[in-house]
Amino acid sequence: MGLKEQQNCPSQRKIAVFIVLAFIPFALFHLCFNNPFSTIVDTTLQDSASHVVLTSYSSSSSQEEEYQEEALCDYTKGKWVRDEMGPLYNGSSCGTIKDGQNCLRHGRPDSGYLYWKWKPNQCDIPRFDANRFLDLMRDKHLAFVGDSMARNQLESLMCLLSTVSSPDLVYRNGEDNKFRKWRFESHNVTVSVYWSPFLVAGLEKSGTMDHNVLHLDRVDDRWGNDLERFDTVVVSVGHWFLHPAVYYESGSVLGCHSCEASNCTEIGFFDIFRKAIRTTLKAVAGSRRNVILTTFSPSHFEGRPWDSLGACNMTEPYQEGKVLEGLDLEMRRIEMEEVTAAKAVAEGRLEALDVTAISVLRPDGHPGPYMYEFPFKNGVPERVHNDCLHWCLPGPVDTWNEIMIEMLRRWKV
């Protein structure tokens, strides 16, 4: 290399360095305002949307808060699988089981129905943790409002919680313990149950009246008057709407169901059920409390008379081929639609505890003839009363509360 060429090289290198240094500010400016990695970030957030959601709730002062919540997986799709661990309690260790649901104590000979758990396709439901539940509800009031299915779920929860803390019954009123309240002093938790088979105001049929009366535009005062005391409320109804009834709205007769002897128009009960759910959700979701609607619980009479021998006598769950249809499908659909509509204007958290499809697979979980103590002790009668509606305790209804605790945990109550 010649001397002249050697002298030119440093100059060329200086020029190159100057060009690079001059380019750096432009490159940084481009990165800041035209992020080439934005596509990757957006894709990552989109993929994680099934795990994290961002929901806004408006307060009474019209301010908005944002809560980052862990999304609950779709627990409605799955199957019942064997669980050798079995239940957390039994008919002897829990004192709040309604007599008619204490199946083993009443002589049910099989116990296999106790050894199943619900396994969603995409996740696992943890075993119920009573300490965790009480911690979540510390210093709060949880109320169950509805018919005997609400009470069934309540009594399951009380049995589960009693495995770690003994509750004190502080209030009881009404026939068949329809209104009760307990306190868990260890965590300052109050749990109560309110009998209200229509949720809205009304009169139940009696010896002097062969039909129910419903006022669809206002809730039942028996629980409505205490509503402001509830931090979390679980509502659950359905089967009482099938009974004969006369319906009122704004003080006028709207129509009736199964009312051959009444002088009013037959309008069925599906639209009435919708109106009652709508009125209820409007009332309970009107402040920043947590609201859970437990969906319709299916029965398993399977077309047989309630007093026929062998009704709901299965000993294992359905595994395949059983789908929602008819009454179960329609009642659940109405509830899910009304929850979706109410969530759009709710001030607090509102969700459906969707147990209908899960429960339709458990024909083995009902008391059947063991709603009464040892029904076959004097032989096998031609006719026998069967309960193919409510659930044995322990039994499948415990799974409802395992799902409910995950909802509450996700809400970070």
Coordinates of C-alpha atoms in Angstrom, one line a residue:
M1 CA 0.0 0.0 0.0
G2 CA 1.4 3.4 -1.0
L3 CA 1.9 6.4 1.4
K4 CA -0.9 8.4 -0.2
E5 CA -3.4 5.5 0.3
Q6 CA -2.2 5.1 4.0
Q7 CA -2.9 8.8 4.6
N8 CA -6.4 8.6 3.1
C9 CA -7.5 5.7 5.3
P10 CA -7.8 7.6 8.6
S11 CA -9.8 10.2 6.8
Q12 CA -12.2 7.6 5.5
R13 CA -12.5 6.0 8.9
K14 CA -13.4 9.4 10.4
I15 CA -16.0 10.0 7.8
A16 CA -17.5 6.5 8.5
V17 CA -17.6 7.1 12.3
F18 CA -19.3 10.5 11.8
I19 CA -22.0 8.9 9.6
V20 CA -22.7 6.2 12.2
L21 CA -22.9 8.7 15.0
A22 CA -25.2 11.0 13.0
F23 CA -27.5 8.1 12.3
I24 CA -28.0 7.0 15.9
P25 CA -30.4 9.8 16.9
F26 CA -32.6 9.1 13.9
A27 CA -32.7 5.4 14.8
L28 CA -33.7 6.0 18.4
F29 CA -36.4 8.4 17.3
H30 CA -37.8 5.7 14.9
L31 CA -37.8 3.1 17.6
C32 CA -39.7 5.3 20.1
F33 CA -42.5 6.2 17.7
N34 CA -42.6 3.2 15.4
N35 CA -42.0 0.2 17.7
P36 CA -41.1 -2.8 15.4
F37 CA -41.8 -5.1 18.4
S38 CA -45.4 -3.9 18.8
T39 CA -46.8 -6.8 16.8
I40 CA -45.1 -9.3 19.2
V41 CA -46.4 -7.5 22.3
D42 CA -50.0 -7.3 21.0
T43 CA -49.9 -11.0 20.1
T44 CA -48.7 -11.9 23.6
L45 CA -51.5 -10.0 25.3
Q46 CA -54.1 -11.5 23.0
D47 CA -52.9 -15.0 23.8
S48 CA -53.0 -14.3 27.5
A49 CA -56.6 -12.9 27.4
S50 CA -57.9 -16.2 28.5
H51 CA -56.0 -15.8 31.8
V52 CA -56.4 -12.1 32.6
V53 CA -59.3 -9.8 32.0
L54 CA -59.7 -6.1 32.8
T55 CA -63.2 -5.2 33.9
S56 CA -64.6 -1.8 34.9
Y57 CA -67.2 -1.2 37.5
S58 CA -68.8 2.2 38.1
S59 CA -69.3 3.5 41.7
S60 CA -72.2 5.5 43.0
S61 CA -70.1 8.7 42.5
S62 CA -69.8 7.9 38.8
Q63 CA -66.1 7.3 39.1
E64 CA -64.7 4.2 37.5
E65 CA -62.2 1.7 39.0
E66 CA -60.5 -1.1 37.2
Y67 CA -59.9 -4.5 38.7
Q68 CA -57.4 -6.9 37.1
E69 CA -59.0 -10.3 37.7
E70 CA -57.8 -13.8 36.9
A71 CA -60.3 -15.3 34.5
L72 CA -62.0 -18.5 35.7
C73 CA -61.5 -21.3 33.1
D74 CA -64.6 -22.7 31.4
Y75 CA -65.5 -25.2 34.2
T76 CA -68.8 -26.0 32.6
K77 CA -67.1 -28.4 30.1
G78 CA -65.5 -31.5 31.5
K79 CA -66.4 -34.8 33.1
W80 CA -66.8 -36.5 36.4
V81 CA -63.8 -38.6 37.3
R82 CA -63.1 -41.0 40.2
D83 CA -61.7 -39.4 43.4
E84 CA -60.5 -41.8 46.0
M85 CA -60.1 -39.0 48.6
G86 CA -63.9 -38.8 49.1
P87 CA -65.8 -36.0 50.9
L88 CA -64.5 -33.7 53.6
Y89 CA -67.4 -34.4 56.0
N90 CA -70.1 -37.0 56.6
G91 CA -73.6 -37.3 57.9
S92 CA -72.3 -37.7 61.5
S93 CA -69.7 -35.0 61.6
C94 CA -72.0 -32.2 60.3
G95 CA -75.0 -31.1 62.2
T96 CA -76.6 -28.8 59.7
I97 CA -77.7 -31.4 57.1
K98 CA -81.4 -31.5 56.5
D99 CA -82.7 -34.8 57.6
G100 CA -84.0 -35.7 54.1
Q101 CA -80.6 -35.3 52.5
N102 CA -78.6 -37.3 55.0
C103 CA -78.6 -40.3 52.6
L104 CA -76.1 -42.6 54.3
R105 CA -77.7 -42.2 57.8
H106 CA -81.0 -43.0 56.2
G107 CA -79.7 -46.4 55.0
R108 CA -78.5 -45.8 51.4
P109 CA -76.5 -49.0 50.8
D110 CA -74.1 -47.7 48.2
S111 CA -71.4 -45.1 48.8
G112 CA -69.7 -44.9 45.4
Y113 CA -71.5 -41.6 44.6
L114 CA -69.3 -39.9 47.2
Y115 CA -66.1 -40.7 45.2
W116 CA -66.3 -38.5 42.2
K117 CA -65.0 -35.0 41.4
W118 CA -65.6 -32.6 38.5
K119 CA -62.7 -32.3 36.1
P120 CA -62.9 -29.4 33.7
N121 CA -61.2 -29.9 30.3
Q122 CA -58.8 -27.0 30.7
C123 CA -58.1 -26.7 34.4
D124 CA -58.5 -28.3 37.8
I125 CA -60.8 -27.2 40.6
P126 CA -59.0 -27.3 43.9
R127 CA -60.3 -29.2 46.8
F128 CA -62.4 -27.0 49.1
D129 CA -60.3 -25.1 51.5
A130 CA -62.4 -24.0 54.5
N131 CA -59.8 -21.8 56.0
R132 CA -59.3 -20.0 52.7
F133 CA -63.0 -19.4 52.3
L134 CA -63.3 -18.0 55.8
D135 CA -60.3 -15.7 55.2
L136 CA -61.9 -14.4 52.0
M137 CA -65.2 -13.7 53.8
R138 CA -63.6 -12.3 57.0
D139 CA -65.8 -9.5 58.6
K140 CA -68.4 -10.0 55.9
H141 CA -72.0 -11.3 55.6
L142 CA -72.8 -14.0 53.0
A143 CA -76.5 -14.6 52.4
F144 CA -78.3 -17.4 50.4
V145 CA -81.7 -16.4 49.1
G146 CA -84.1 -18.7 47.3
D147 CA -85.9 -22.0 47.5
S148 CA -84.8 -25.4 48.8
M149 CA -82.0 -25.6 46.3
A150 CA -80.5 -22.4 47.8
R151 CA -80.8 -24.1 51.2
N152 CA -79.2 -27.3 49.8
Q153 CA -76.2 -25.3 48.7
L154 CA -76.1 -23.4 52.0
E155 CA -76.1 -26.6 54.1
S156 CA -73.3 -28.0 51.9
L157 CA -71.2 -24.9 52.6
M158 CA -71.9 -25.0 56.3
C159 CA -70.7 -28.6 56.5
L160 CA -67.6 -27.8 54.6
L161 CA -66.8 -24.8 56.8
S162 CA -67.6 -26.8 60.0
T163 CA -64.5 -29.0 59.3
V164 CA -62.3 -26.1 60.6
S165 CA -64.5 -23.8 62.6
S166 CA -67.7 -24.4 64.6
P167 CA -70.5 -21.9 63.7
D168 CA -72.9 -20.5 66.3
L169 CA -76.6 -20.4 65.3
V170 CA -77.6 -16.9 66.2
Y171 CA -81.0 -16.7 64.6
R172 CA -83.7 -19.2 63.6
N173 CA -87.3 -18.6 62.5
G174 CA -89.9 -20.1 60.3
E175 CA -91.2 -23.6 59.7
D176 CA -88.5 -26.1 58.7
N177 CA -85.7 -23.6 59.6
K178 CA -86.4 -21.5 56.5
F179 CA -84.7 -18.4 58.0
R180 CA -81.4 -19.0 59.8
K181 CA -78.2 -17.1 60.6
W182 CA -74.8 -18.4 61.8
R183 CA -71.6 -16.7 62.9
F184 CA -68.1 -17.9 62.7
E185 CA -66.5 -16.0 65.5
S186 CA -63.0 -17.1 64.5
H187 CA -63.3 -14.9 61.4
N188 CA -66.2 -12.6 62.2
V189 CA -68.1 -14.2 59.3
T190 CA -71.9 -14.2 59.1
V191 CA -73.8 -16.8 56.9
S192 CA -77.6 -16.7 56.5
V193 CA -80.3 -18.3 54.5
Y194 CA -83.6 -16.7 53.5
W195 CA -86.5 -18.7 52.2
S196 CA -88.0 -17.0 49.1
P197 CA -89.0 -19.5 46.4
F198 CA -89.9 -16.8 43.9
L199 CA -87.4 -14.1 45.0
V200 CA -90.2 -11.6 44.2
A201 CA -93.0 -10.8 46.6
G202 CA -95.9 -13.2 46.8
L203 CA -97.9 -15.7 48.7
E204 CA -97.4 -19.5 48.7
K205 CA -100.3 -21.8 48.2
S206 CA -101.8 -23.2 51.4
G207 CA -104.7 -25.1 52.6
T208 CA -107.1 -22.3 51.7
M209 CA -105.4 -21.4 48.4
D210 CA -104.6 -23.9 45.7
H211 CA -102.2 -21.6 43.8
N212 CA -99.3 -19.2 44.4
V213 CA -99.5 -15.5 43.9
L214 CA -96.6 -13.5 42.6
H215 CA -96.0 -9.7 42.4
L216 CA -93.4 -9.5 39.7
D217 CA -92.3 -5.8 40.1
R218 CA -90.9 -6.0 43.6
V219 CA -88.7 -8.3 45.6
D220 CA -89.7 -10.3 48.6
D221 CA -89.5 -8.0 51.7
R222 CA -88.4 -11.0 53.8
W223 CA -84.9 -10.6 52.3
G224 CA -85.2 -7.3 50.6
N225 CA -85.4 -5.4 53.9
D226 CA -82.0 -6.9 54.9
L227 CA -80.3 -6.4 51.5
E228 CA -78.1 -3.6 52.7
R229 CA -76.5 -5.9 55.3
F230 CA -75.3 -8.4 52.7
D231 CA -71.7 -8.2 51.3
T232 CA -72.2 -11.3 49.1
V233 CA -75.6 -12.8 48.1
V234 CA -76.2 -16.1 46.4
V235 CA -79.7 -16.4 44.7
S236 CA -81.1 -19.7 43.5
V237 CA -84.7 -20.5 42.4
G238 CA -86.6 -22.3 39.7
H239 CA -88.8 -25.3 40.5
W240 CA -91.5 -23.4 42.3
F241 CA -92.3 -21.6 39.1
L242 CA -93.8 -24.8 37.7
H243 CA -96.6 -24.7 40.2
P244 CA -100.0 -23.2 39.6
A245 CA -99.9 -19.4 40.1
V246 CA -101.5 -16.1 39.4
Y247 CA -99.3 -13.2 38.4
Y248 CA -99.6 -9.5 39.2
E249 CA -97.6 -6.5 37.8
S250 CA -98.2 -2.9 38.8
G251 CA -101.2 -4.1 40.9
S252 CA -103.0 -5.7 37.9
V253 CA -103.5 -9.3 37.0
L254 CA -101.0 -10.2 34.3
G255 CA -102.1 -13.8 33.8
C256 CA -101.7 -17.2 35.3
H257 CA -100.2 -20.7 35.0
S258 CA -102.1 -24.0 35.3
C259 CA -105.1 -22.0 36.3
E260 CA -108.1 -23.8 34.9
A261 CA -110.3 -22.7 37.8
S262 CA -109.2 -19.1 37.6
N263 CA -110.8 -16.4 35.4
C264 CA -107.5 -15.2 33.9
T265 CA -105.4 -15.9 30.8
E266 CA -102.9 -18.8 30.8
I267 CA -99.4 -17.4 30.0
G268 CA -97.1 -20.1 31.2
F269 CA -94.1 -19.5 33.4
F270 CA -91.0 -19.0 31.3
D271 CA -91.6 -15.3 30.8
I272 CA -92.6 -15.0 34.4
F273 CA -89.4 -16.6 35.5
R274 CA -87.5 -14.1 33.4
K275 CA -89.3 -11.2 34.9
A276 CA -88.7 -12.4 38.5
I277 CA -84.9 -12.9 37.8
R278 CA -84.7 -9.5 36.2
T279 CA -86.5 -7.7 39.1
T280 CA -84.2 -9.5 41.6
L281 CA -80.9 -8.8 39.8
K282 CA -81.9 -5.1 39.4
A283 CA -82.4 -4.9 43.2
V284 CA -79.3 -6.9 44.3
A285 CA -76.9 -5.5 41.8
G286 CA -77.7 -1.9 42.6
S287 CA -74.8 -1.4 45.0
R288 CA -71.2 -2.6 45.2
R289 CA -71.9 -6.0 46.6
N290 CA -71.0 -9.4 45.1
V291 CA -73.9 -11.3 43.5
I292 CA -73.9 -14.9 42.5
L293 CA -76.8 -16.5 40.7
T294 CA -76.7 -20.3 40.9
T295 CA -78.3 -21.6 37.8
F296 CA -81.2 -24.1 37.6
S297 CA -80.6 -27.4 39.3
P298 CA -82.0 -30.4 37.2
S299 CA -84.0 -33.2 38.6
H300 CA -83.7 -36.9 37.6
F301 CA -87.2 -38.4 37.8
E302 CA -86.5 -39.3 34.1
G303 CA -90.2 -39.3 33.3
R304 CA -91.2 -41.6 36.1
P305 CA -93.8 -40.7 38.8
W306 CA -92.3 -39.4 41.9
D307 CA -93.6 -42.4 43.9
S308 CA -92.5 -45.1 41.5
L309 CA -90.2 -47.8 42.7
G310 CA -86.7 -47.4 41.1
A311 CA -86.9 -43.6 40.4
C312 CA -83.4 -42.1 40.4
N313 CA -81.8 -45.3 41.5
M314 CA -78.6 -44.9 39.5
T315 CA -75.3 -45.3 41.3
E316 CA -72.8 -43.6 38.9
P317 CA -72.7 -40.4 36.8
Y318 CA -73.6 -40.2 33.2
Q319 CA -70.3 -40.1 31.2
E320 CA -71.4 -39.5 27.6
G321 CA -74.5 -38.6 25.6
K322 CA -76.4 -36.7 28.3
V323 CA -77.1 -33.1 27.2
L324 CA -79.2 -30.3 28.5
E325 CA -82.7 -30.2 27.0
G326 CA -86.3 -29.1 27.6
L327 CA -86.9 -27.4 31.0
D328 CA -83.3 -27.5 32.2
L329 CA -82.0 -25.9 29.0
E330 CA -84.6 -23.2 28.9
M331 CA -84.4 -22.2 32.5
R332 CA -80.6 -22.0 32.4
R333 CA -80.8 -20.0 29.1
I334 CA -83.1 -17.4 30.7
E335 CA -80.8 -17.0 33.7
M336 CA -77.7 -16.7 31.7
E337 CA -79.3 -14.0 29.4
E338 CA -80.5 -12.0 32.4
V339 CA -77.1 -12.2 34.2
T340 CA -75.4 -10.9 31.0
A341 CA -77.9 -8.0 30.7
A342 CA -77.6 -7.1 34.4
K343 CA -73.8 -7.2 34.3
A344 CA -73.8 -4.3 31.8
V345 CA -75.3 -1.9 34.4
A346 CA -74.3 -3.6 37.7
E347 CA -72.3 -1.5 40.2
G348 CA -70.7 -4.5 41.8
R349 CA -69.6 -7.9 40.7
L350 CA -72.2 -10.2 39.3
E351 CA -71.7 -13.7 37.9
A352 CA -73.6 -16.9 37.2
L353 CA -72.5 -20.0 39.0
D354 CA -73.4 -22.2 36.1
V355 CA -74.0 -25.7 37.5
T356 CA -76.9 -27.0 35.3
A357 CA -74.8 -28.9 32.8
I358 CA -72.5 -30.2 35.5
S359 CA -75.4 -31.4 37.6
V360 CA -77.4 -33.0 34.9
L361 CA -74.7 -35.7 34.7
R362 CA -75.3 -36.8 38.3
P363 CA -78.5 -38.9 38.5
D364 CA -76.8 -40.9 41.3
G365 CA -76.5 -37.9 43.7
H366 CA -80.1 -37.6 44.9
P367 CA -81.7 -39.1 48.0
G368 CA -84.3 -41.1 46.1
P369 CA -86.3 -43.2 48.5
Y370 CA -83.7 -42.5 51.3
M371 CA -85.3 -39.1 51.8
Y372 CA -86.9 -41.2 54.6
E373 CA -85.1 -43.3 57.1
F374 CA -84.6 -47.0 56.0
P375 CA -87.6 -47.0 53.6
F376 CA -87.3 -50.8 52.9
K377 CA -86.9 -52.0 56.5
N378 CA -90.4 -53.7 56.3
G379 CA -89.9 -55.0 52.8
V380 CA -90.2 -53.5 49.3
P381 CA -93.5 -51.6 48.9
E382 CA -95.3 -51.2 45.6
R383 CA -95.0 -47.4 45.8
V384 CA -92.3 -45.3 47.5
H385 CA -91.7 -41.6 47.8
N386 CA -88.6 -40.4 46.0
D387 CA -86.6 -37.2 46.1
C388 CA -84.9 -36.9 42.7
L389 CA -84.5 -33.2 43.0
H390 CA -82.4 -32.3 46.0
W391 CA -78.8 -33.6 46.6
C392 CA -77.4 -35.9 49.2
L393 CA -75.0 -34.4 51.6
P394 CA -72.2 -35.0 51.1
G395 CA -72.7 -35.1 47.4
P396 CA -72.4 -33.3 44.0
V397 CA -73.6 -30.0 45.5
D398 CA -70.3 -29.7 47.3
T399 CA -68.7 -29.1 43.9
W400 CA -70.9 -26.0 43.5
N401 CA -69.1 -24.5 46.5
E402 CA -65.7 -25.5 45.3
I403 CA -66.4 -23.5 42.1
M404 CA -67.9 -20.6 44.2
I405 CA -64.8 -20.2 46.3
E406 CA -62.7 -19.9 43.1
M407 CA -65.1 -17.1 41.9
L408 CA -64.7 -15.3 45.2
R409 CA -60.9 -15.7 45.2
R410 CA -60.7 -14.3 41.7
W411 CA -62.7 -11.3 42.8
K412 CA -60.4 -10.8 45.7
V413 CA -63.3 -10.1 48.0

